GROMACS .gro file of N, CA and C in nm:
model
  441
    1MET      N    1   6.952  11.936   9.421
    1MET     CA    2   6.942  11.895   9.560
    1MET      C    3   6.978  12.014   9.647
    2ARG      N    4   6.904  12.031   9.756
    2ARG     CA    5   6.925  12.143   9.846
    2ARG      C    6   6.956  12.091   9.986
    3LEU      N    7   7.058  12.148  10.049
    3LEU     CA    8   7.096  12.107  10.184
    3LEU      C    9   7.140  12.230  10.261
    4GLY      N   10   7.077  12.254  10.374
    4GLY     CA   11   7.116  12.366  10.458
    4GLY      C   12   7.110  12.500  10.388
    5GLY      N   13   7.013  12.519  10.302
    5GLY     CA   14   6.998  12.645  10.231
    5GLY      C   15   7.091  12.661  10.113
    6VAL      N   16   7.164  12.556  10.077
    6VAL     CA   17   7.257  12.561   9.964
    6VAL      C   18   7.208  12.467   9.856
    7ASP      N   19   7.200  12.518   9.734
    7ASP     CA   20   7.167  12.434   9.620
    7ASP      C   21   7.294  12.366   9.573
    8LEU      N   22   7.296  12.233   9.581
    8LEU     CA   23   7.412  12.157   9.535
    8LEU      C   24   7.404  12.142   9.384
    9ALA      N   25   7.519  12.137   9.319
    9ALA     CA   26   7.525  12.130   9.173
    9ALA      C   27   7.469  11.999   9.118
   10GLY      N   28   7.465  11.896   9.197
   10GLY     CA   29   7.417  11.766   9.151
   10GLY      C   30   7.374  11.681   9.268
   11ASN      N   31   7.359  11.552   9.243
   11ASN     CA   32   7.311  11.464   9.350
   11ASN      C   33   7.412  11.356   9.389
   12LEU      N   34   7.539  11.374   9.351
   12LEU     CA   35   7.643  11.279   9.390
   12LEU      C   36   7.712  11.328   9.518
   13LEU      N   37   7.706  11.245   9.622
   13LEU     CA   38   7.768  11.278   9.750
   13LEU      C   39   7.873  11.173   9.782
   14LEU      N   40   7.988  11.218   9.828
   14LEU     CA   41   8.094  11.127   9.870
   14LEU      C   42   8.077  11.099  10.019
   15ALA      N   43   8.049  10.974  10.053
   15ALA     CA   44   8.029  10.936  10.193
   15ALA      C   45   8.160  10.943  10.270
   16PRO      N   46   8.152  10.971  10.400
   16PRO     CA   47   8.272  10.968  10.483
   16PRO      C   48   8.322  10.824  10.496
   17MET      N   49   8.452  10.805  10.476
   17MET     CA   50   8.512  10.671  10.487
   17MET      C   51   8.645  10.683  10.560
   18ALA      N   52   8.658  10.610  10.669
   18ALA     CA   53   8.780  10.614  10.750
   18ALA      C   54   8.902  10.574  10.667
   19ASP      N   55   9.008  10.651  10.681
   19ASP     CA   56   9.135  10.628  10.614
   19ASP      C   57   9.126  10.635  10.462
   20VAL      N   58   9.020  10.692  10.409
   20VAL     CA   59   9.004  10.705  10.263
   20VAL      C   60   8.980  10.851  10.224
   21THR      N   61   8.885  10.916  10.289
   21THR     CA   62   8.843  11.048  10.241
   21THR      C   63   8.929  11.161  10.297
   22ASN      N   64   9.058  11.154  10.266
   22ASN     CA   65   9.147  11.266  10.299
   22ASN      C   66   9.125  11.377  10.197
   23LEU      N   67   9.187  11.491  10.217
   23LEU     CA   68   9.163  11.606  10.130
   23LEU      C   69   9.194  11.576   9.984
   24ALA      N   70   9.305  11.509   9.956
   24ALA     CA   71   9.341  11.480   9.816
   24ALA      C   72   9.233  11.395   9.748
   25PHE      N   73   9.183  11.294   9.817
   25PHE     CA   74   9.080  11.207   9.760
   25PHE      C   75   8.950  11.285   9.741
   26ARG      N   76   8.915  11.368   9.839
   26ARG     CA   77   8.792  11.447   9.828
   26ARG      C   78   8.799  11.544   9.711
   27LEU      N   79   8.915  11.607   9.691
   27LEU     CA   80   8.931  11.699   9.577
   27LEU      C   81   8.919  11.625   9.444
   28MET      N   82   8.976  11.506   9.436
   28MET     CA   83   8.964  11.427   9.313
   28MET      C   84   8.816  11.394   9.287
   29CYS      N   85   8.745  11.356   9.391
   29CYS     CA   86   8.602  11.324   9.374
   29CYS      C   87   8.522  11.448   9.335
   30LYS      N   88   8.556  11.563   9.388
   30LYS     CA   89   8.492  11.689   9.347
   30LYS      C   90   8.514  11.712   9.199
   31ARG      N   91   8.639  11.695   9.157
   31ARG     CA   92   8.675  11.717   9.018
   31ARG      C   93   8.596  11.626   8.924
   32TYR      N   94   8.561  11.508   8.971
   32TYR     CA   95   8.489  11.411   8.888
   32TYR      C   96   8.340  11.403   8.919
   33GLY      N   97   8.286  11.508   8.982
   33GLY     CA   98   8.141  11.518   8.990
   33GLY      C   99   8.074  11.513   9.126
   34ALA      N  100   8.146  11.490   9.233
   34ALA     CA  101   8.082  11.491   9.365
   34ALA      C  102   8.039  11.633   9.400
   35SER      N  103   7.913  11.650   9.434
   35SER     CA  104   7.863  11.782   9.472
   35SER      C  105   7.892  11.815   9.617
   36LEU      N  106   7.905  11.712   9.698
   36LEU     CA  107   7.933  11.730   9.840
   36LEU      C  108   8.024  11.617   9.885
   37THR      N  109   8.128  11.652   9.958
   37THR     CA  110   8.221  11.552  10.011
   37THR      C  111   8.218  11.558  10.163
   38PHE      N  112   8.265  11.451  10.225
   38PHE     CA  113   8.274  11.445  10.371
   38PHE      C  114   8.413  11.402  10.412
   39THR      N  115   8.459  11.456  10.522
   39THR     CA  116   8.586  11.411  10.581
   39THR      C  117   8.570  11.268  10.629
   40GLU      N  118   8.683  11.203  10.653
   40GLU     CA  119   8.675  11.077  10.725
   40GLU      C  120   8.631  11.109  10.867
   41MET      N  121   8.590  11.007  10.941
   41MET     CA  122   8.537  11.033  11.075
   41MET      C  123   8.643  11.094  11.166
   42ILE      N  124   8.597  11.190  11.245
   42ILE     CA  125   8.683  11.265  11.336
   42ILE      C  126   8.635  11.238  11.479
   43SER      N  127   8.727  11.205  11.566
   43SER     CA  128   8.694  11.175  11.705
   43SER      C  129   8.656  11.302  11.781
   44SER      N  130   8.538  11.300  11.842
   44SER     CA  131   8.497  11.416  11.921
   44SER      C  132   8.588  11.433  12.043
   45ASP      N  133   8.631  11.323  12.103
   45ASP     CA  134   8.723  11.333  12.217
   45ASP      C  135   8.854  11.400  12.176
   46ALA      N  136   8.909  11.360  12.061
   46ALA     CA  137   9.035  11.417  12.014
   46ALA      C  138   9.021  11.566  11.985
   47VAL      N  139   8.906  11.606  11.931
   47VAL     CA  140   8.883  11.748  11.903
   47VAL      C  141   8.883  11.829  12.032
   48VAL      N  142   8.806  11.784  12.131
   48VAL     CA  143   8.799  11.864  12.255
   48VAL      C  144   8.929  11.863  12.333
   49HIS      N  145   9.015  11.764  12.308
   49HIS     CA  146   9.147  11.762  12.373
   49HIS      C  147   9.253  11.833  12.288
   50GLY      N  148   9.212  11.890  12.175
   50GLY     CA  149   9.304  11.970  12.094
   50GLY      C  150   9.410  11.891  12.020
   51ASN      N  151   9.383  11.767  11.987
   51ASN     CA  152   9.480  11.683  11.915
   51ASN      C  153   9.504  11.740  11.775
   52GLU      N  154   9.624  11.790  11.752
   52GLU     CA  155   9.656  11.857  11.625
   52GLU      C  156   9.640  11.765  11.504
   53LYS      N  157   9.680  11.640  11.516
   53LYS     CA  158   9.668  11.546  11.404
   53LYS      C  159   9.521  11.528  11.364
   54THR      N  160   9.434  11.532  11.462
   54THR     CA  161   9.291  11.518  11.435
   54THR      C  162   9.240  11.631  11.347
   55PHE      N  163   9.288  11.752  11.371
   55PHE     CA  164   9.240  11.866  11.294
   55PHE      C  165   9.280  11.857  11.147
   56LEU      N  166   9.385  11.782  11.117
   56LEU     CA  167   9.425  11.764  10.977
   56LEU      C  168   9.317  11.691  10.897
   57ARG      N  169   9.238  11.608  10.964
   57ARG     CA  170   9.130  11.535  10.896
   57ARG      C  171   9.023  11.630  10.844
   58GLY      N  172   9.007  11.743  10.909
   58GLY     CA  173   8.906  11.840  10.867
   58GLY      C  174   8.958  11.946  10.772
   59MET      N  175   9.087  11.944  10.746
   59MET     CA  176   9.148  12.044  10.659
   59MET      C  177   9.077  12.046  10.523
   60THR      N  178   9.053  12.166  10.472
   60THR     CA  179   8.985  12.181  10.344
   60THR      C  180   9.044  12.299  10.269
   61CYS      N  181   8.987  12.329  10.154
   61CYS     CA  182   9.026  12.446  10.076
   61CYS      C  183   8.902  12.493  10.000
   62GLU      N  184   8.909  12.611   9.942
   62GLU     CA  185   8.793  12.666   9.872
   62GLU      C  186   8.745  12.577   9.758
   63GLU      N  187   8.837  12.511   9.690
   63GLU     CA  188   8.800  12.424   9.578
   63GLU      C  189   8.707  12.311   9.621
   64GLU      N  190   8.716  12.270   9.746
   64GLU     CA  191   8.633  12.159   9.793
   64GLU      C  192   8.492  12.201   9.833
   65ARG      N  193   8.473  12.323   9.872
   65ARG     CA  194   8.344  12.367   9.926
   65ARG      C  195   8.233  12.352   9.823
   66PRO      N  196   8.113  12.312   9.871
   66PRO     CA  197   8.077  12.279  10.007
   66PRO      C  198   8.124  12.139  10.045
   67PHE      N  199   8.145  12.120  10.175
   67PHE     CA  200   8.188  11.990  10.225
   67PHE      C  201   8.128  11.970  10.365
   68GLY      N  202   8.133  11.847  10.413
   68GLY     CA  203   8.083  11.818  10.546
   68GLY      C  204   8.190  11.750  10.629
   69VAL      N  205   8.174  11.757  10.760
   69VAL     CA  206   8.263  11.684  10.850
   69VAL      C  207   8.182  11.575  10.919
   70GLN      N  208   8.248  11.463  10.948
   70GLN     CA  209   8.181  11.357  11.023
   70GLN      C  210   8.248  11.340  11.158
   71LEU      N  211   8.167  11.336  11.261
   71LEU     CA  212   8.214  11.318  11.398
   71LEU      C  213   8.171  11.182  11.451
   72PHE      N  214   8.255  11.124  11.536
   72PHE     CA  215   8.211  11.007  11.610
   72PHE      C  216   8.244  11.026  11.757
   73GLY      N  217   8.164  10.966  11.840
   73GLY     CA  218   8.182  10.972  11.984
   73GLY      C  219   8.065  10.902  12.049
   74HIS      N  220   8.058  10.912  12.182
   74HIS     CA  221   7.947  10.849  12.253
   74HIS      C  222   7.884  10.941  12.357
   75CYS      N  223   7.949  11.051  12.386
   75CYS     CA  224   7.901  11.143  12.489
   75CYS      C  225   7.836  11.265  12.423
   76PRO      N  226   7.708  11.290  12.447
   76PRO     CA  227   7.641  11.403  12.383
   76PRO      C  228   7.712  11.537  12.405
   77GLU      N  229   7.758  11.562  12.526
   77GLU     CA  230   7.823  11.690  12.555
   77GLU      C  231   7.954  11.705  12.479
   78THR      N  232   8.031  11.598  12.471
   78THR     CA  233   8.159  11.602  12.400
   78THR      C  234   8.137  11.617  12.250
   79ILE      N  235   8.041  11.546  12.196
   79ILE     CA  236   8.011  11.559  12.053
   79ILE      C  237   7.969  11.701  12.021
   80THR      N  238   7.885  11.760  12.104
   80THR     CA  239   7.841  11.898  12.081
   80THR      C  240   7.957  11.996  12.092
   81ALA      N  241   8.042  11.979  12.193
   81ALA     CA  242   8.159  12.067  12.208
   81ALA      C  243   8.249  12.056  12.086
   82ALA      N  244   8.272  11.934  12.038
   82ALA     CA  245   8.356  11.914  11.919
   82ALA      C  246   8.291  11.975  11.796
   83ALA      N  247   8.161  11.959  11.782
   83ALA     CA  248   8.090  12.017  11.667
   83ALA      C  249   8.105  12.168  11.665
   84LEU      N  250   8.098  12.230  11.780
   84LEU     CA  251   8.114  12.376  11.787
   84LEU      C  252   8.255  12.418  11.744
   85VAL      N  253   8.355  12.342  11.785
   85VAL     CA  254   8.493  12.372  11.745
   85VAL      C  255   8.508  12.358  11.594
   86LEU      N  256   8.461  12.246  11.539
   86LEU     CA  257   8.475  12.221  11.394
   86LEU      C  258   8.392  12.318  11.312
   87GLU      N  259   8.276  12.356  11.363
   87GLU     CA  260   8.191  12.453  11.295
   87GLU      C  261   8.265  12.586  11.278
   88GLU      N  262   8.329  12.631  11.385
   88GLU     CA  263   8.402  12.757  11.379
   88GLU      C  264   8.530  12.745  11.296
   89MET      N  265   8.601  12.635  11.312
   89MET     CA  266   8.730  12.618  11.247
   89MET      C  267   8.719  12.595  11.096
   90PHE      N  268   8.622  12.514  11.053
   90PHE     CA  269   8.617  12.472  10.912
   90PHE      C  270   8.494  12.520  10.835
   91GLU      N  271   8.393  12.570  10.904
   91GLU     CA  272   8.269  12.617  10.840
   91GLU      C  273   8.212  12.516  10.741
   92PRO      N  274   8.185  12.393  10.787
   92PRO     CA  275   8.129  12.293  10.696
   92PRO      C  276   7.984  12.324  10.663
   93LEU      N  277   7.936  12.271  10.552
   93LEU     CA  278   7.795  12.285  10.516
   93LEU      C  279   7.709  12.200  10.609
   94VAL      N  280   7.763  12.087  10.652
   94VAL     CA  281   7.688  11.992  10.734
   94VAL      C  282   7.782  11.920  10.830
   95ILE      N  283   7.729  11.883  10.945
   95ILE     CA  284   7.802  11.799  11.040
   95ILE      C  285   7.728  11.666  11.047
   96ASP      N  286   7.799  11.559  11.015
   96ASP     CA  287   7.740  11.425  11.013
   96ASP      C  288   7.788  11.348  11.135
   97ILE      N  289   7.696  11.277  11.199
   97ILE     CA  290   7.730  11.196  11.315
   97ILE      C  291   7.735  11.050  11.271
   98ASN      N  292   7.844  10.983  11.307
   98ASN     CA  293   7.864  10.844  11.267
   98ASN      C  294   7.786  10.751  11.360
   99LEU      N  295   7.681  10.691  11.306
   99LEU     CA  296   7.605  10.588  11.375
   99LEU      C  297   7.615  10.458  11.297
  100GLY      N  298   7.718  10.447  11.214
  100GLY     CA  299   7.725  10.334  11.124
  100GLY      C  300   7.850  10.248  11.130
  101CYS      N  301   7.958  10.297  11.186
  101CYS     CA  302   8.083  10.221  11.180
  101CYS      C  303   8.074  10.095  11.265
  102PRO      N  304   8.097   9.976  11.204
  102PRO     CA  305   8.090   9.851  11.279
  102PRO      C  306   8.226   9.804  11.333
  103SER      N  307   8.331   9.882  11.311
  103SER     CA  308   8.465   9.841  11.354
  103SER      C  309   8.468   9.815  11.505
  104PRO      N  310   8.522   9.700  11.546
  104PRO     CA  311   8.530   9.671  11.690
  104PRO      C  312   8.605   9.778  11.769
  105THR      N  313   8.703   9.840  11.707
  105THR     CA  314   8.777   9.947  11.775
  105THR      C  315   8.684  10.062  11.811
  106ILE      N  316   8.593  10.095  11.722
  106ILE     CA  317   8.499  10.205  11.743
  106ILE      C  318   8.383  10.161  11.834
  107THR      N  319   8.325  10.046  11.804
  107THR     CA  320   8.207  10.002  11.881
  107THR      C  321   8.242   9.965  12.025
  108SER      N  322   8.365   9.918  12.050
  108SER     CA  323   8.402   9.883  12.187
  108SER      C  324   8.406  10.007  12.278
  109ALA      N  325   8.418  10.124  12.217
  109ALA     CA  326   8.416  10.249  12.293
  109ALA      C  327   8.274  10.307  12.301
  110GLY      N  328   8.176  10.233  12.249
  110GLY     CA  329   8.037  10.279  12.253
  110GLY      C  330   8.003  10.376  12.143
  111CYS      N  331   8.087  10.383  12.040
  111CYS     CA  332   8.068  10.477  11.930
  111CYS      C  333   8.019  10.404  11.805
  112GLY      N  334   7.998  10.480  11.697
  112GLY     CA  335   7.957  10.420  11.570
  112GLY      C  336   7.827  10.346  11.584
  113SER      N  337   7.819  10.227  11.525
  113SER     CA  338   7.694  10.151  11.527
  113SER      C  339   7.654  10.104  11.667
  114ALA      N  340   7.747  10.104  11.763
  114ALA     CA  341   7.712  10.068  11.901
  114ALA      C  342   7.610  10.164  11.960
  115LEU      N  343   7.608  10.288  11.911
  115LEU     CA  344   7.509  10.384  11.960
  115LEU      C  345   7.367  10.343  11.927
  116LEU      N  346   7.350  10.256  11.827
  116LEU     CA  347   7.216  10.211  11.791
  116LEU      C  348   7.151  10.132  11.904
  117ARG      N  349   7.230  10.081  11.998
  117ARG     CA  350   7.177  10.011  12.116
  117ARG      C  351   7.122  10.108  12.219
  118SER      N  352   7.146  10.237  12.199
  118SER     CA  353   7.105  10.337  12.298
  118SER      C  354   7.031  10.453  12.230
  119PRO      N  355   6.905  10.430  12.193
  119PRO     CA  356   6.830  10.536  12.125
  119PRO      C  357   6.817  10.663  12.209
  120GLU      N  358   6.818  10.648  12.342
  120GLU     CA  359   6.809  10.766  12.428
  120GLU      C  360   6.933  10.854  12.412
  121THR      N  361   7.049  10.791  12.404
  121THR     CA  362   7.173  10.867  12.385
  121THR      C  363   7.174  10.933  12.248
  122VAL      N  364   7.131  10.861  12.146
  122VAL     CA  365   7.125  10.918  12.011
  122VAL      C  366   7.032  11.039  12.010
  123SER      N  367   6.918  11.027  12.075
  123SER     CA  368   6.823  11.138  12.083
  123SER      C  369   6.886  11.258  12.153
  124GLU      N  370   6.957  11.232  12.262
  124GLU     CA  371   7.023  11.340  12.336
  124GLU      C  372   7.132  11.407  12.252
  125ILE      N  373   7.208  11.327  12.178
  125ILE     CA  374   7.312  11.382  12.090
  125ILE      C  375   7.251  11.480  11.991
  126PHE      N  376   7.145  11.438  11.924
  126PHE     CA  377   7.086  11.524  11.821
  126PHE      C  378   7.011  11.643  11.881
  127ARG      N  379   6.950  11.625  11.996
  127ARG     CA  380   6.884  11.737  12.062
  127ARG      C  381   6.988  11.842  12.100
  128ASP      N  382   7.099  11.799  12.163
  128ASP     CA  383   7.204  11.893  12.202
  128ASP      C  384   7.263  11.965  12.081
  129LEU      N  385   7.290  11.889  11.975
  129LEU     CA  386   7.347  11.950  11.855
  129LEU      C  387   7.252  12.053  11.796
  130CYS      N  388   7.125  12.017  11.782
  130CYS     CA  389   7.028  12.108  11.720
  130CYS      C  390   7.007  12.234  11.803
  131GLU      N  391   7.025  12.223  11.934
  131GLU     CA  392   7.009  12.339  12.022
  131GLU      C  393   7.133  12.428  12.024
  132ASN      N  394   7.249  12.375  11.983
  132ASN     CA  395   7.374  12.450  12.004
  132ASN      C  396   7.454  12.485  11.880
  133VAL      N  397   7.436  12.414  11.770
  133VAL     CA  398   7.512  12.448  11.650
  133VAL      C  399   7.419  12.504  11.544
  134SER      N  400   7.472  12.588  11.459
  134SER     CA  401   7.389  12.646  11.353
  134SER      C  402   7.400  12.568  11.222
  135THR      N  403   7.498  12.479  11.213
  135THR     CA  404   7.518  12.396  11.095
  135THR      C  405   7.418  12.281  11.095
  136PRO      N  406   7.359  12.248  10.980
  136PRO     CA  407   7.269  12.132  10.975
  136PRO      C  408   7.342  12.005  11.017
  137VAL      N  409   7.267  11.914  11.079
  137VAL     CA  410   7.323  11.789  11.130
  137VAL      C  411   7.255  11.671  11.062
  138THR      N  412   7.337  11.573  11.021
  138THR     CA  413   7.286  11.451  10.959
  138THR      C  414   7.349  11.331  11.030
  139ALA      N  415   7.309  11.211  10.989
  139ALA     CA  416   7.367  11.090  11.047
  139ALA      C  417   7.394  10.988  10.938
  140LYS      N  418   7.508  10.921  10.948
  140LYS     CA  419   7.536  10.802  10.868
  140LYS      C  420   7.499  10.685  10.958
  141ILE      N  421   7.405  10.604  10.914
  141ILE     CA  422   7.347  10.504  11.002
  141ILE      C  423   7.339  10.369  10.933
  142ARG      N  424   7.337  10.263  11.011
  142ARG     CA  425   7.320  10.125  10.963
  142ARG      C  426   7.181  10.077  10.998
  143ILE      N  427   7.133   9.983  10.919
  143ILE     CA  428   7.006   9.920  10.952
  143ILE      C  429   7.026   9.829  11.073
  144LEU      N  430   7.135   9.753  11.072
  144LEU     CA  431   7.169   9.664  11.183
  144LEU      C  432   7.310   9.695  11.230
  145GLU      N  433   7.333   9.682  11.359
  145GLU     CA  434   7.463   9.718  11.416
  145GLU      C  435   7.580   9.645  11.351
  146SER      N  436   7.564   9.518  11.318
  146SER     CA  437   7.678   9.439  11.271
  146SER      C  438   7.690   9.428  11.120
  147MET      N  439   7.602   9.489  11.045
  147MET     CA  440   7.608   9.476  10.899
  147MET      C  441   7.666   9.600  10.834
   0.00000   0.00000   0.00000
């Protein structure tokens, strides 16, 4: 499997999961065959406001590489600004945008699967990202907002 010009060793990918995919868990999954891991979702607002605890979610080490970071938010400009910060800070292979989280805490802020109600905003998010970051961009998405 090839992603962003990198040949991955296999086809097992660890999906981003809130409160699960911390560095220790990602390293264990790497050890047992995951070719690519993802951080748990990281708030774009928290990144642009410099929240130190938020940056711990993106912490990595050479043993984990390649890895991806997942961002969530609702504002295209904020998501792009956060992606630029994380791109420079962590050098991920890929930046994933969360369009799948159904949690009321996330969707009530217009993030996660709530973005599926606004295809124009989703289009703007990806257009801005593709114009401004050099890291490949993907999306974790749901078929239906509530499932």
